[in-house]
Short mmCIF file of C-alpha atoms in Angstrom, two decimals:
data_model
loop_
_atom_site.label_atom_id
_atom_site.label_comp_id
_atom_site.label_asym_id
_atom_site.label_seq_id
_atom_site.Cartn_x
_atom_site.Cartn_y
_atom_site.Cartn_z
CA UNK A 1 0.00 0.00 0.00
CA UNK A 2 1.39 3.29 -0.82
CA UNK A 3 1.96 6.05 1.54
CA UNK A 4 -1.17 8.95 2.33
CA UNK A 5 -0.15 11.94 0.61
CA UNK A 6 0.11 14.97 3.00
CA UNK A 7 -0.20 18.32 0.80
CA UNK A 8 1.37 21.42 3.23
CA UNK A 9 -0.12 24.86 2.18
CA UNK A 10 3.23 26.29 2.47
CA UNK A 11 4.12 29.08 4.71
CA UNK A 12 7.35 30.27 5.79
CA UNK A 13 8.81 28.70 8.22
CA UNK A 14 7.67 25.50 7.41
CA UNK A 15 6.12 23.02 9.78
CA UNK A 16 8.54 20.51 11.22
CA UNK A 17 6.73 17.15 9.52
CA UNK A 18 10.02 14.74 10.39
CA UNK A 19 7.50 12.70 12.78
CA UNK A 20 6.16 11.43 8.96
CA UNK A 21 8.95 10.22 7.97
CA UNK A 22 8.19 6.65 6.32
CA UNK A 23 4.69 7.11 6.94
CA UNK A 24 3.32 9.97 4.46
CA UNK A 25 4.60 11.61 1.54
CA UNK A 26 4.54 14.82 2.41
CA UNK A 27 4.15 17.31 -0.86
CA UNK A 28 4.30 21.34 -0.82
CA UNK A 29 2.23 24.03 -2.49
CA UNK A 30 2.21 27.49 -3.07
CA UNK A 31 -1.00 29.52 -3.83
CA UNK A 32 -0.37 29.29 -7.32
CA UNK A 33 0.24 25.70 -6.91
CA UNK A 34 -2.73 24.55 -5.12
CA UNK A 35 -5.32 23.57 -7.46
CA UNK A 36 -3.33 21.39 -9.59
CA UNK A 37 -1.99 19.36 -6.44
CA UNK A 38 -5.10 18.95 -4.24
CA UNK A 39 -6.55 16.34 -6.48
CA UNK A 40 -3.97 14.17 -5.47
CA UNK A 41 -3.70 14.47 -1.59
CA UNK A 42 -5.64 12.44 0.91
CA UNK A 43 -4.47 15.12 3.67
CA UNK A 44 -4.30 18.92 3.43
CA UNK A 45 -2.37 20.80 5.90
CA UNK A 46 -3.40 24.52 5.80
CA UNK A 47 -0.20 25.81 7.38
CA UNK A 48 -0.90 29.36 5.37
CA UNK A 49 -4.01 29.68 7.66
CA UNK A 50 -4.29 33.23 6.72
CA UNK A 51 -4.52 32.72 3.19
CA UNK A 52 -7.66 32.46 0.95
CA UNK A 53 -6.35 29.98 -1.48
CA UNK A 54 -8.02 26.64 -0.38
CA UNK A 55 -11.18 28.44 -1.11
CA UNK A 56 -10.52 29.27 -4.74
CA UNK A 57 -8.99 26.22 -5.36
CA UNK A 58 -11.04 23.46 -3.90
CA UNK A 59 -12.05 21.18 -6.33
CA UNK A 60 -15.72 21.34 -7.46
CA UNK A 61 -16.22 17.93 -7.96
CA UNK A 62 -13.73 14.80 -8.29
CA UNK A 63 -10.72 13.46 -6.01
CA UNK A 64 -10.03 15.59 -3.11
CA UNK A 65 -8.64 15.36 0.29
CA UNK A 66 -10.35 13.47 2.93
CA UNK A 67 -9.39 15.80 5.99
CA UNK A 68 -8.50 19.30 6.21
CA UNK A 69 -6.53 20.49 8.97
CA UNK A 70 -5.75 23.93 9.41
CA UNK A 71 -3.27 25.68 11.56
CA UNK A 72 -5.58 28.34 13.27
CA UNK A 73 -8.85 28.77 15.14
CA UNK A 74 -10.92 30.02 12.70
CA UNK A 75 -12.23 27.81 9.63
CA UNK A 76 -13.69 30.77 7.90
CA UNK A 77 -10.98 30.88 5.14
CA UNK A 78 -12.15 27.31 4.32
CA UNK A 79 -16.34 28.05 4.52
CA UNK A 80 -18.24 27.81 2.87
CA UNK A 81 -16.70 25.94 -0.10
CA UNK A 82 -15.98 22.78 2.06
CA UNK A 83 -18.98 22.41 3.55
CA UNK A 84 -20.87 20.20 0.60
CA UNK A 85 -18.05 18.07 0.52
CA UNK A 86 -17.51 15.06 2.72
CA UNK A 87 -13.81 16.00 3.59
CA UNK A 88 -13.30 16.28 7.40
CA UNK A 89 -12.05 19.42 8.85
CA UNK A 90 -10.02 20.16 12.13
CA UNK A 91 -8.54 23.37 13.70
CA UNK A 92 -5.65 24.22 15.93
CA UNK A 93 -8.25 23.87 19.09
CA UNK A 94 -6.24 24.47 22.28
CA UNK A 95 -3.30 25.76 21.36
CA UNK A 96 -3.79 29.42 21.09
CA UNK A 97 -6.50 29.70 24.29
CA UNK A 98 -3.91 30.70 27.05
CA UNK A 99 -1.83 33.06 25.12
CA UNK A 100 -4.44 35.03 24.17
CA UNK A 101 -6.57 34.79 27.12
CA UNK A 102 -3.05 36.43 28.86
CA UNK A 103 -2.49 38.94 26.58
CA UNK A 104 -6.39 40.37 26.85
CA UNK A 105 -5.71 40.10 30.84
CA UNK A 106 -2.26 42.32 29.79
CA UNK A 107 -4.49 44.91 27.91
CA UNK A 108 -6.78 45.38 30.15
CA UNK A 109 -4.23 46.12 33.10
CA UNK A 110 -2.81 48.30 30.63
CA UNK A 111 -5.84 50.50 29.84
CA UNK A 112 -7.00 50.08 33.33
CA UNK A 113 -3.71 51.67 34.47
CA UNK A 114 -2.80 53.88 31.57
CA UNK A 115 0.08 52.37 30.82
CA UNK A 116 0.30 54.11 27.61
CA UNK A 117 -0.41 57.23 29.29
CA UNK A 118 2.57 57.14 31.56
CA UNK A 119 4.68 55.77 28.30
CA UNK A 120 4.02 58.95 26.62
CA UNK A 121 4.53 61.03 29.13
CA UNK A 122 8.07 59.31 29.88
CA UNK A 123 8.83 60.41 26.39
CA UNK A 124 7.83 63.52 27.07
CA UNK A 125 9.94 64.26 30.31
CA UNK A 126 7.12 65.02 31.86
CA UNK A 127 6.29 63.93 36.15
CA UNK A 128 2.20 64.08 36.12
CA UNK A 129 0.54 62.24 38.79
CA UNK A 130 -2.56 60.73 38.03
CA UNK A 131 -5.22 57.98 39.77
CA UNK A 132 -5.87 55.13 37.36
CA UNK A 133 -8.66 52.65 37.56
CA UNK A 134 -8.50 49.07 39.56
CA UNK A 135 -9.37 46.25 37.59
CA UNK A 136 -10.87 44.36 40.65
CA UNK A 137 -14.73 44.73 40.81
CA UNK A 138 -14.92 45.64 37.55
CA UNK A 139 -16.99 44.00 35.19
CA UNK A 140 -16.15 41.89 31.80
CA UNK A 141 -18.32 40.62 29.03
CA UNK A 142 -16.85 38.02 26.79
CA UNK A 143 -18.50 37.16 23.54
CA UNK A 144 -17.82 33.76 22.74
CA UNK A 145 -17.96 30.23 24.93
CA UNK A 146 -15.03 27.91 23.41
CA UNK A 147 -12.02 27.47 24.82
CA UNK A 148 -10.64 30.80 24.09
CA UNK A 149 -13.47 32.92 25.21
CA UNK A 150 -13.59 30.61 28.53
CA UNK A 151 -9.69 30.96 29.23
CA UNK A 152 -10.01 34.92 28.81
CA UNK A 153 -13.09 34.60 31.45
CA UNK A 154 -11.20 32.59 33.61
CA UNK A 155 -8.43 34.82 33.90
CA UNK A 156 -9.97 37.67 34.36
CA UNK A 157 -11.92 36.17 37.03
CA UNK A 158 -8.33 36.01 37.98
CA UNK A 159 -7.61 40.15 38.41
CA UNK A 160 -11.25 39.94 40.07
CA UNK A 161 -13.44 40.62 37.08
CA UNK A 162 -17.05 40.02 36.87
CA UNK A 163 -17.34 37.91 34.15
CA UNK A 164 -20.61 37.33 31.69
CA UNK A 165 -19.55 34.61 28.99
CA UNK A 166 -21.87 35.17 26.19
CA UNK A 167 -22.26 32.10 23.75
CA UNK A 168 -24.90 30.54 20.79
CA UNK A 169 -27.32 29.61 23.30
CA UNK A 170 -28.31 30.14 26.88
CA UNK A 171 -26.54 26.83 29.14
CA UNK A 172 -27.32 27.05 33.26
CA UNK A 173 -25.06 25.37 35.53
CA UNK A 174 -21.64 25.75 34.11
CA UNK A 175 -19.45 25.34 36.34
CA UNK A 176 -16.91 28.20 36.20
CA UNK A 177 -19.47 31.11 34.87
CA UNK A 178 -23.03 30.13 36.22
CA UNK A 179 -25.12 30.71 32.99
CA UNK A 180 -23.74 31.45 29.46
CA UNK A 181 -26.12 33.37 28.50
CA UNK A 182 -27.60 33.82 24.67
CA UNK A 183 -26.41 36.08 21.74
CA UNK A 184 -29.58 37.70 22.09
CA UNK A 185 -29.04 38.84 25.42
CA UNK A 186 -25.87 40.67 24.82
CA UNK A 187 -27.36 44.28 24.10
CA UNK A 188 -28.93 44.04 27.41
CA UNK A 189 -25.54 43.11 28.99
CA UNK A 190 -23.50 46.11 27.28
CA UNK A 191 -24.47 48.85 29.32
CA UNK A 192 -23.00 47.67 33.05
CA UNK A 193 -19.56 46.09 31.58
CA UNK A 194 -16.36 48.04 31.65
CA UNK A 195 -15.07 45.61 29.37
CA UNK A 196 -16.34 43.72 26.64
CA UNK A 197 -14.16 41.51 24.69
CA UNK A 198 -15.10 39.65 21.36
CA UNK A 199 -13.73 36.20 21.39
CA UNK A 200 -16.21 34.68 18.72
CA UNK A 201 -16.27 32.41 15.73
CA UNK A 202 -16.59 34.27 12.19
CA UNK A 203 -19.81 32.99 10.93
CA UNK A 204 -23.41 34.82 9.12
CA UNK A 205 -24.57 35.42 12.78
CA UNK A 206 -21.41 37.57 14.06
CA UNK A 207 -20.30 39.31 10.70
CA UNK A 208 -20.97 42.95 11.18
CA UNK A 209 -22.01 42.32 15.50
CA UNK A 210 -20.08 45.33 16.93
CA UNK A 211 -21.74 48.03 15.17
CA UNK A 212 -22.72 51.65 15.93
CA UNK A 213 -25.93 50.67 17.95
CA UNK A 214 -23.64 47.68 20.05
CA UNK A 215 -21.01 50.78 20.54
CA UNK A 216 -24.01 53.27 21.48
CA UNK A 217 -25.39 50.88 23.88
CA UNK A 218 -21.47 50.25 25.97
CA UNK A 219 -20.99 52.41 29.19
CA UNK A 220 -19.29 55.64 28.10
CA UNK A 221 -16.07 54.40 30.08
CA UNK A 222 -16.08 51.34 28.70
CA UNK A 223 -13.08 49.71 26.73
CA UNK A 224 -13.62 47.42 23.80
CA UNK A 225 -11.07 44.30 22.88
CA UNK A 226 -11.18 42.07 19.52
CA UNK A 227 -8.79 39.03 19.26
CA UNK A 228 -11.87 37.16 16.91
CA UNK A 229 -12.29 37.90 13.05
CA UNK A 230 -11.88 41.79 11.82
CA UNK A 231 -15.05 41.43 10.68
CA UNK A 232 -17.00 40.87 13.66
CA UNK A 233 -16.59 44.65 13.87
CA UNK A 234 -17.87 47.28 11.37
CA UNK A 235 -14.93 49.29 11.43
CA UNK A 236 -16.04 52.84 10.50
CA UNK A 237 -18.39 52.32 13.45
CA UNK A 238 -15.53 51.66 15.92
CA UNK A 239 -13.66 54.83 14.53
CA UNK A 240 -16.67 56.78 15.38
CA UNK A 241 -16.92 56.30 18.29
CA UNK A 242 -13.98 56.11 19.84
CA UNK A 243 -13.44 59.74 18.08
CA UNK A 244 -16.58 61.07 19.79
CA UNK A 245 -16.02 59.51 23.08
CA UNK A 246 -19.01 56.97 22.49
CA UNK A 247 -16.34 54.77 24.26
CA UNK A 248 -13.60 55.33 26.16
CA UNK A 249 -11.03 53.19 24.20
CA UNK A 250 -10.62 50.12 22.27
CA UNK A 251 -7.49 47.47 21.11
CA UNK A 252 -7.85 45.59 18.32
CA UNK A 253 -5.41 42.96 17.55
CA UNK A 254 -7.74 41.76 14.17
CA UNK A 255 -8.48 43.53 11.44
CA UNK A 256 -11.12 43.35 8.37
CA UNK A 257 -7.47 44.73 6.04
CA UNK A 258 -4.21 42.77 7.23
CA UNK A 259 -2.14 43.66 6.86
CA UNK A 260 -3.10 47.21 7.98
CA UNK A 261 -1.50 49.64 5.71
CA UNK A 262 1.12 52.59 6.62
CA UNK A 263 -1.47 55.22 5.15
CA UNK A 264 -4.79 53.68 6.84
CA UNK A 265 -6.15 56.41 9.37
CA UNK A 266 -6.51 53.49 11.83
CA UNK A 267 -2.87 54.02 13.25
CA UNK A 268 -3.96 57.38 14.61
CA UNK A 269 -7.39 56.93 15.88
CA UNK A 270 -7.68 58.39 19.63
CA UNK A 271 -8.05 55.94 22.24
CA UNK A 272 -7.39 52.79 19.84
CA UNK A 273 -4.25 50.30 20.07
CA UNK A 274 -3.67 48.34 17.21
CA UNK A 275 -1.36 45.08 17.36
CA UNK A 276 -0.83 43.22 14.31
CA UNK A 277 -3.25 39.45 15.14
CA UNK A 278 -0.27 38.30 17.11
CA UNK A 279 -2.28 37.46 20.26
CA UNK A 280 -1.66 34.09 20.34
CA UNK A 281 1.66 33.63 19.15
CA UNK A 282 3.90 33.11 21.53
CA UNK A 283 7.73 31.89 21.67
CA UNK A 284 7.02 27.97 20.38
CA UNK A 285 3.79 28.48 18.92
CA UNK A 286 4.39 26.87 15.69
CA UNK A 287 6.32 24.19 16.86
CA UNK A 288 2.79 23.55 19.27
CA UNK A 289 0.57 23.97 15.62
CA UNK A 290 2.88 21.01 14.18
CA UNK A 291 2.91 19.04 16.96
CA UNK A 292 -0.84 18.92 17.13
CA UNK A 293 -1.08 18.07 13.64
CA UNK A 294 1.31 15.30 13.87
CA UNK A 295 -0.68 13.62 16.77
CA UNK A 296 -4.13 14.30 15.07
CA UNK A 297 -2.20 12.06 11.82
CA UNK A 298 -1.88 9.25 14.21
CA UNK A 299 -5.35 9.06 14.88
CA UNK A 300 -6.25 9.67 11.49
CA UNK A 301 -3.05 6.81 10.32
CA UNK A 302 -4.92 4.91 12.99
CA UNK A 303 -8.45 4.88 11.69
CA UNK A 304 -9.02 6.38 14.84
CA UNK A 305 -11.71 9.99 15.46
CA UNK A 306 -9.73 12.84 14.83
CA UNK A 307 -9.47 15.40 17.48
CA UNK A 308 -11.19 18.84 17.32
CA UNK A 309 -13.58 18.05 14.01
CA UNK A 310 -15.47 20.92 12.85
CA UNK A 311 -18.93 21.07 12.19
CA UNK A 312 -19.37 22.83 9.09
CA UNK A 313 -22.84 23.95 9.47
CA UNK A 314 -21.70 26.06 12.55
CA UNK A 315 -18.35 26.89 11.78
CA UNK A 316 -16.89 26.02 14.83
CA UNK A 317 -15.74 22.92 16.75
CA UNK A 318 -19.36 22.20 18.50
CA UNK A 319 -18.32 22.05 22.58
CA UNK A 320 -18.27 18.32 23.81
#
């Protein structure tokens, strides 16, 4: 029997696959690439996980791979051209919660205390005493109930933040938050948090969900945070309001144009810190990315159920 063939959507550095050796062919593409070489894998390894390409040049009909594993949280560069086809999907699940449920935790402390504030004023010579806010006793609402969205609730929990984890649907008794409560119930939960924090998947239901009425309806000394899709937020709508103190500030670390460009206005909005989606990349990160694929091959070498299977109608890995 020959060995599975393991197509890598390349991406530079490449993934360390030596784990394969004698057990896959592992093959390489490029954008350009793509098409002509995905008839012929049984595996596809989106290690590019921010480009576009598998969606252009997924095969309508005909041989094509029999799992898709991509190397990020979000599937929506895949939907929804996959989801007719019986090929399997996975996602990086797991290995991206912590880091970016720490560096929320480090941007709130740094709004909280004005941080950037004190940076400026360093650079400025100048010795201005001010009193900054205390994080404990504040409250936090988190849209989004996976893994990321509960490690950001748990550690700000953490600082002493008054957590509401918002997911699809209303669940009582969880065990670290009380009640997730419903999407439709976060308008009502806007106006008491001091921070709200969009953790979501991509999907039809949370394109376009931080708009100007979610801004108008946030305490006016509120701060927003969005480490989910770029497009969750309509991005004129942000600018506005941060410019006419709708808000009181906002970090975005996702953006509906990445790269961001050097001319885009975004760079000098008042009140707004943009970081370039690097949340969850921390020292190791794609050494973690590989490693999870490799063990997922086991299973899948195995005949055994793959870890972290997406369901394509929801766009998410559905919690267990």
């Amino acid at each position: 029997m020959s060995e599975p063939r393991v197509l890598v959507l390349d991406a530079d550095p490449l993934p360390d696959l030596s784990r394969l050796a004698g057990r896959a062919e592992v093959l390489h593409a490029d954008e350009h690439t793509l098409a002509a070489r995905l008839p012929h894998a049984d595996v596809l390894l989106v290690w590019h996980f921010t480009s576009d390409a598998v969606k252009s040049a997924w095969p309508g009909g005909g041989p094509r791979p029999a799992w898709v594993h991509t190397a990020s949280a979000g599937v929506d560069r895949l939907l929804p051209e996959l989801a007719g086809s019986n090929t399997v999907i996975t996602n990086a699940r797991g290995v991206f919660d912590q880091p970016i449920a720490e560096y929320v935790a480090g941007l709130v402390v740094a709004m909280a205390k004005d941080f950037a504030g004190t940076w400026e004023l360093q650079r400025e010579h100048r010795w201005r005493h001010r009193e900054t806010k205390r994080v404990a006793g504040t409250r936090a609402v988190v849209v989004g109930s996976g893994p990321i969205g509960r490690a950001i609730g748990r550690t700000l929990q953490a600082l002493g933040v008054t957590v509401e984890l918002v997911g699809r649907r209303e669940r009582g008794g969880d065990p670290e938050f009380g009640t997730v409560r419903a999407a439709d119930a976060l308008h009502g939960l806007l106006p008491e948090a001091d921070w709200v924090v969009c953790a979501a998947p991509l999907t039809a239901a949370t394109v376009g969900l931080f708009d100007a009425d979610a801004f108008a309806r946030m305490n006016p000394a509120a701060h927003f945070v969005n480490i989910g899709r770029g497009r969750h937020v309509v991005t004129a709508d942000l600018v506005d309001a941060l410019r006419r103190g709708v808000i009181r500030g906002a970090a975005v670390d996702v953006l509906d144009e990445e790269p961001l460009p050097p001319g885009s206005p975004l760079w000098d909005v008042p009140g707004l810190l943009v970081s370039p989606h690097m949340s969850g990349d921390t020292l190791g990160w794609r050494d973690d990315l590989a490693v999870q694929f490799c063990d997922n091959f086991d299973r899948w070498a195995a005949g055994e159920p793959l870890l972290n299977v997406v369901d394509k109608e929801l766009g998410y890995v559905p919690a267990t």
